[in-house]
Coordinates of N, CA and C in Angstrom, one line a residue:
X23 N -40.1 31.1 5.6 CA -40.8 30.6 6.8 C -41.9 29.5 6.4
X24 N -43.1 29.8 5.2 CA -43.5 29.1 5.3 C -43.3 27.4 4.4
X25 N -41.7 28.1 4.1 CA -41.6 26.1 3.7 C -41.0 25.5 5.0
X26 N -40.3 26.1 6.3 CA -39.8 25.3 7.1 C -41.7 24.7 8.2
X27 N -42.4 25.8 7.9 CA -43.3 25.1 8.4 C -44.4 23.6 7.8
X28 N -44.3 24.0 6.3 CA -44.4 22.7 5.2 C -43.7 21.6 5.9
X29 N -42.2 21.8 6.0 CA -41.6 20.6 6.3 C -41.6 20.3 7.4
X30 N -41.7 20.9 8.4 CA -42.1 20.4 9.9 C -44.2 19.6 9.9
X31 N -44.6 19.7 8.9 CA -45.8 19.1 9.0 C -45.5 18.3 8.2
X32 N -45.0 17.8 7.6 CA -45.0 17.1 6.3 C -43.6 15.8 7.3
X33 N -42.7 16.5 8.2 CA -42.0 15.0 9.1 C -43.3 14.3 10.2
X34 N -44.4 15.7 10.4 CA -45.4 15.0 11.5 C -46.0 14.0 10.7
X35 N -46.7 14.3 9.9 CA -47.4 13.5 9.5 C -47.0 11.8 9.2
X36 N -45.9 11.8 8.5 CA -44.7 10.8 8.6 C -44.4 10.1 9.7
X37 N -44.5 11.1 11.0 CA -44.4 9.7 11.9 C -45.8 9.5 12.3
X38 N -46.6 10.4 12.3 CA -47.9 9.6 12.7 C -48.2 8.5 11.8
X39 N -47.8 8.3 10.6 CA -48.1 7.5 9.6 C -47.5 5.9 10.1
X40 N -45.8 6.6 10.5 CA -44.7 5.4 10.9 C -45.4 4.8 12.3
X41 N -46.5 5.4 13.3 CA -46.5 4.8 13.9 C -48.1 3.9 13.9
X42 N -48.9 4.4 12.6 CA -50.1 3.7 12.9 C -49.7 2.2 11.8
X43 N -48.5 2.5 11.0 CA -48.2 1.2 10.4 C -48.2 -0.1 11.7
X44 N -47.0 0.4 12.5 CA -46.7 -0.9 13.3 C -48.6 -1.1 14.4
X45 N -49.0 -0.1 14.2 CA -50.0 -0.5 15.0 C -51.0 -1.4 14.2
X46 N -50.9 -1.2 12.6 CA -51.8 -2.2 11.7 C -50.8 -3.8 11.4
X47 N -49.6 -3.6 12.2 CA -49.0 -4.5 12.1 C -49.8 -5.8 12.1
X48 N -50.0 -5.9 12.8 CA -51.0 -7.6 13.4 C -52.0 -7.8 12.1
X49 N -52.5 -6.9 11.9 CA -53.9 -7.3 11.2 C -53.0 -7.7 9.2
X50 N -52.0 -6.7 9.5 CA -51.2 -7.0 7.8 C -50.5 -8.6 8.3
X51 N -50.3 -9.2 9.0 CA -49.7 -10.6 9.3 C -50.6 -11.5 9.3
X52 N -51.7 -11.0 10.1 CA -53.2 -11.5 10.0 C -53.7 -11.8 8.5
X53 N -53.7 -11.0 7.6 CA -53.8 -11.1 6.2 C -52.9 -11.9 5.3
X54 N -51.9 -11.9 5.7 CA -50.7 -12.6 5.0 C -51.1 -14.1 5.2
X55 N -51.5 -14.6 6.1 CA -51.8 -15.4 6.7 C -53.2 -16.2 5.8
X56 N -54.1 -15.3 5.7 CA -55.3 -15.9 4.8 C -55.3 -15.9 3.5
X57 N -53.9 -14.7 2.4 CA -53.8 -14.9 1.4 C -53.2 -16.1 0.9
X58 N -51.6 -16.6 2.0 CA -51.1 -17.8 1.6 C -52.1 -19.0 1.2
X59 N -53.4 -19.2 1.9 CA -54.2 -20.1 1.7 C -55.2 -20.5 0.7
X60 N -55.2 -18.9 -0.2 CA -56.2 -19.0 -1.8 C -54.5 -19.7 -2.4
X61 N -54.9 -20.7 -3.0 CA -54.2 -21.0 -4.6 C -54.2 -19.6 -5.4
X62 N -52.8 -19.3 -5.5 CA -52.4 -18.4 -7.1 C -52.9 -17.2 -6.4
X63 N -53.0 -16.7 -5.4 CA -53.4 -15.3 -4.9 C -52.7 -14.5 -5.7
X64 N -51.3 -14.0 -5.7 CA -50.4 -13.0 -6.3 C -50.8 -13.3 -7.6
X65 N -50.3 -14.2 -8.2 CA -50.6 -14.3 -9.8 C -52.1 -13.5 -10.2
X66 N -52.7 -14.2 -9.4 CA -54.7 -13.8 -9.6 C -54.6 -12.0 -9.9
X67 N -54.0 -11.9 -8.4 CA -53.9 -9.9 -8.2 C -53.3 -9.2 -9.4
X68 N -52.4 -9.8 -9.7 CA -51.5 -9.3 -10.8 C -51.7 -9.1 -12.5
X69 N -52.5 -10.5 -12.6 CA -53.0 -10.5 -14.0 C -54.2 -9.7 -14.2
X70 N -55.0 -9.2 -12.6 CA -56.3 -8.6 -12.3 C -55.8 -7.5 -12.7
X71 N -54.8 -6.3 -12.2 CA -54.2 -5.3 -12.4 C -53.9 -4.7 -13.6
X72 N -55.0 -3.7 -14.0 CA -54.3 -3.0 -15.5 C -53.2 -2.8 -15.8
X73 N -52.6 -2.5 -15.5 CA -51.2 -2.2 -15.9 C -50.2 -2.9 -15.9
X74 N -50.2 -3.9 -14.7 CA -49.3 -5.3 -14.5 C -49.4 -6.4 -15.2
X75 N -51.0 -6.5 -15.5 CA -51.0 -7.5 -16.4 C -50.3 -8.0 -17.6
X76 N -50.4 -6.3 -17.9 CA -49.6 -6.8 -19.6 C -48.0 -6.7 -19.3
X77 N -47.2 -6.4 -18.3 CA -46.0 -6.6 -18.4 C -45.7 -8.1 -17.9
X78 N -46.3 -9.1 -17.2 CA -46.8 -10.6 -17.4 C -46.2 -11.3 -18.8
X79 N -45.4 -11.6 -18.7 CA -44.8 -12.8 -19.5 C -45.1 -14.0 -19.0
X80 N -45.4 -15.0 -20.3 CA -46.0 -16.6 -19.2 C -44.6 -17.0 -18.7
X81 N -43.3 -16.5 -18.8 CA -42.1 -17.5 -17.9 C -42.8 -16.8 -16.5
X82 N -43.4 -15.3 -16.3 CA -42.9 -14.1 -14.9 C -44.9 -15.0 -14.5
X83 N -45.8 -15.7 -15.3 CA -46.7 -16.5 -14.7 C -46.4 -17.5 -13.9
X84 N -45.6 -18.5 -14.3 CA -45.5 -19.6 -14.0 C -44.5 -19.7 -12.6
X85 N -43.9 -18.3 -12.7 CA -42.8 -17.7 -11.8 C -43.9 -17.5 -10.5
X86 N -45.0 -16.5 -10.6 CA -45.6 -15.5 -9.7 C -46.4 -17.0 -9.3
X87 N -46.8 -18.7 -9.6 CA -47.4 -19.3 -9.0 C -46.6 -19.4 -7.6
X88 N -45.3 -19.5 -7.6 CA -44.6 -19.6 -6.2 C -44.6 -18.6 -5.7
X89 N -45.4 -16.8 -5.5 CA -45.3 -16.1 -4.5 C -45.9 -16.8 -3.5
X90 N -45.6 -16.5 -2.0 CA -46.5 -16.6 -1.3 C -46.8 -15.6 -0.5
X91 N -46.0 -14.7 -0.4 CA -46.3 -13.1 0.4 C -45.3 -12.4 -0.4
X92 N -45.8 -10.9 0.1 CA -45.6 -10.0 -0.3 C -45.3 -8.7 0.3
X93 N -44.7 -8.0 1.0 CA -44.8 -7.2 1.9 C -43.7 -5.9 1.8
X94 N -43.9 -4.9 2.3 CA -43.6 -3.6 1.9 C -42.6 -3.2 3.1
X95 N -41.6 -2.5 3.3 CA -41.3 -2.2 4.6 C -40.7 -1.0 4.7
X96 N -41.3 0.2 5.0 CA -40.5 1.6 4.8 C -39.0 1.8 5.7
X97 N -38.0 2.5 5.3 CA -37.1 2.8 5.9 C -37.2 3.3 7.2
X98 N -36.2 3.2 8.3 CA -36.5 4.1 9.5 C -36.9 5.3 8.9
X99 N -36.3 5.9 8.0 CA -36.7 7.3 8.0 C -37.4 7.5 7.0
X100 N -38.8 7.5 6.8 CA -39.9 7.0 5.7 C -39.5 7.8 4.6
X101 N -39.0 9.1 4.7 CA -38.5 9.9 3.3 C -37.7 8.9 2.5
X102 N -36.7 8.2 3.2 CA -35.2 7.7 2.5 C -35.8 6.8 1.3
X103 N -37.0 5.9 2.1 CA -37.0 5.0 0.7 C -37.8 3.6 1.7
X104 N -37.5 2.8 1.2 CA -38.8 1.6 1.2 C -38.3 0.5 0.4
X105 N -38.2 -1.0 1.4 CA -38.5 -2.3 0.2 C -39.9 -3.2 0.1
X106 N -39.1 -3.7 -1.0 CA -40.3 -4.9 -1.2 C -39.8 -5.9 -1.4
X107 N -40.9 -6.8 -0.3 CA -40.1 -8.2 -0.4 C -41.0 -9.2 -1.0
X108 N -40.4 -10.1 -1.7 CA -41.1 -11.3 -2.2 C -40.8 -12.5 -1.6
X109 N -42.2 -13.0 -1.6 CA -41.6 -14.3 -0.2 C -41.8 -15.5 -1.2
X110 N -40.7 -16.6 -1.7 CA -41.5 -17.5 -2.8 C -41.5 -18.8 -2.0
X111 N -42.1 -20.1 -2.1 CA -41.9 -20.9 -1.9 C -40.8 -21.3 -3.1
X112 N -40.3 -22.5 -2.3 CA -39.8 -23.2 -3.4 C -39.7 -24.1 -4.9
X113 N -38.8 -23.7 -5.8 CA -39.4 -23.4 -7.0 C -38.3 -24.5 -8.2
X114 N -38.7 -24.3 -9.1 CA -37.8 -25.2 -10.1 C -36.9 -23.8 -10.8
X115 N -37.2 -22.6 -10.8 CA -36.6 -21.4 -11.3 C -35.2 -20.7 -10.6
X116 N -35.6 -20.6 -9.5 CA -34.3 -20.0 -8.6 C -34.0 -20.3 -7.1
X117 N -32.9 -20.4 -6.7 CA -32.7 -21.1 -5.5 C -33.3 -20.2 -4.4
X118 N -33.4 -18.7 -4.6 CA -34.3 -17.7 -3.0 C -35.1 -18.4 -3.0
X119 N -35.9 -18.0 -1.8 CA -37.0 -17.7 -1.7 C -37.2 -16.6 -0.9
X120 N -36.6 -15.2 -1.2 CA -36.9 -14.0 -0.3 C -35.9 -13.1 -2.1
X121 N -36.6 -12.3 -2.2 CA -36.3 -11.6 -3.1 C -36.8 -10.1 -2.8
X122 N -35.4 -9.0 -2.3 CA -35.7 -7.9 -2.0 C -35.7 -6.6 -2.9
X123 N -36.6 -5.6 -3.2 CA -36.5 -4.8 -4.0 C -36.0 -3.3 -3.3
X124 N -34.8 -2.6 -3.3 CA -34.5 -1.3 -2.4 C -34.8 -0.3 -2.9
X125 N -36.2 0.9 -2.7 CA -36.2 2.5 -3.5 C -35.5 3.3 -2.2
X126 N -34.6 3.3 -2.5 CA -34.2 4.9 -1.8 C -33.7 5.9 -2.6
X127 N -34.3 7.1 -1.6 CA -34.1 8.7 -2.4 C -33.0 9.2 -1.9
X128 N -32.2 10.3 -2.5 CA -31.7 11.4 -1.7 C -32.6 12.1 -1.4
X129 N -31.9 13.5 -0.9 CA -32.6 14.7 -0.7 C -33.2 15.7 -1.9
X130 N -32.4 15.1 -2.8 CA -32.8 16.0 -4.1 C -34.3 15.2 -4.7
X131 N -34.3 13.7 -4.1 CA -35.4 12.9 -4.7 C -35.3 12.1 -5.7
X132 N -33.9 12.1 -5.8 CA -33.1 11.0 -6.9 C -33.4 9.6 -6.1
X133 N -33.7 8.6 -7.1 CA -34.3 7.3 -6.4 C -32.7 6.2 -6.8
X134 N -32.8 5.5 -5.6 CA -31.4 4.6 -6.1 C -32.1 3.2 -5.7
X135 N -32.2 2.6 -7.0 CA -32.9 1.1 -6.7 C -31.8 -0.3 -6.8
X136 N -32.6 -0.7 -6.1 CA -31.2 -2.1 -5.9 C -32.1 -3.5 -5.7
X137 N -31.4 -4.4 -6.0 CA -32.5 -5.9 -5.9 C -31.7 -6.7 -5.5
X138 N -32.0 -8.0 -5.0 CA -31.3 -9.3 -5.0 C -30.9 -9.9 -6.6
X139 N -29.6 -10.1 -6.1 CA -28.8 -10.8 -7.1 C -30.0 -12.5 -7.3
X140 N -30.8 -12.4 -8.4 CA -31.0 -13.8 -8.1 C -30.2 -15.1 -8.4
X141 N -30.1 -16.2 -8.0 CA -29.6 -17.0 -8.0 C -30.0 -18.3 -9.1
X142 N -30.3 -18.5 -10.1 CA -30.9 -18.8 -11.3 C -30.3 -20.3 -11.1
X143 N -31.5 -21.7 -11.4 CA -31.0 -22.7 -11.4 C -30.7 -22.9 -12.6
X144 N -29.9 -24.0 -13.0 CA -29.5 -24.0 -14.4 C -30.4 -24.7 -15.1
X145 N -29.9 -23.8 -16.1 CA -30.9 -24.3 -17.7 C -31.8 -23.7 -17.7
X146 N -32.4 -22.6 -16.8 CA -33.6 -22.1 -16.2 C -33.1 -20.6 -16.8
X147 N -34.9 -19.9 -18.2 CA -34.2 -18.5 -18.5 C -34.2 -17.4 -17.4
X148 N -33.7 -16.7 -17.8 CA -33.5 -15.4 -16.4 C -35.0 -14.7 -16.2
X149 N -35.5 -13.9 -15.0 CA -36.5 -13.8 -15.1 C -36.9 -12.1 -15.1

């Protein structure tokens, strides 16, 4: 009994969550909006970041000058899983500019990750 009641709090919470996202909607577009306009934002955030920093290769530098957003998007059903998207301008490296990252779980909590094939310009190393 008391794990069907766990899990009946544990889907509320989830949609209360799913629904204050779209309501912070505006103000995360609103932001998108002011980061495109610092020079090197992503790169900046990234090399700032303990742990990201050092997996930073100078090709994945010179790469992250063309982020220009970044954004997260959970599944309809928030348990299943969540992407991330990279938004690039255009680059001398690869022909996207939208590069998607897929985590989805099963039920057991096994994660199945998927990405865009990227499209690599030639003579250009892989990233």
């Amino acid at each position: 009994m008391a794990l069907d009641v766990n899990e009946e709090a544990s889907d509320k919470v989830l949609e209360v969550e799913q629904k204050y996202n779209e309501i912070r909607r505006p103000v995360y577009v609103k932001r998108n909006e002011i980061i495109q306009s610092i020079p090197d934002f992503w790169l900046t955030a990234f090399l700032s970041h303990p742990a990201l920093s050092d997996l930073l290769t100078e090709e994945d530098q010179k790469i992250f000058k063309y982020l220009v957003s970044l954004d997260v998007e959970d599944c309809q059903d928030l348990k299943s899983g969540y992407s991330i998207i990279f938004n690039f301008s255009p680059n001398p490296y690869f022909e996207d500019t939208k590069l998607v990252k897929t985590y989805s779980f099963t039920e057991e909590g096994v994660a199945n990750i998927t990405g865009t094939t990227i499209k690599w310009k030639e003579g250009d190393c892989q990233w």
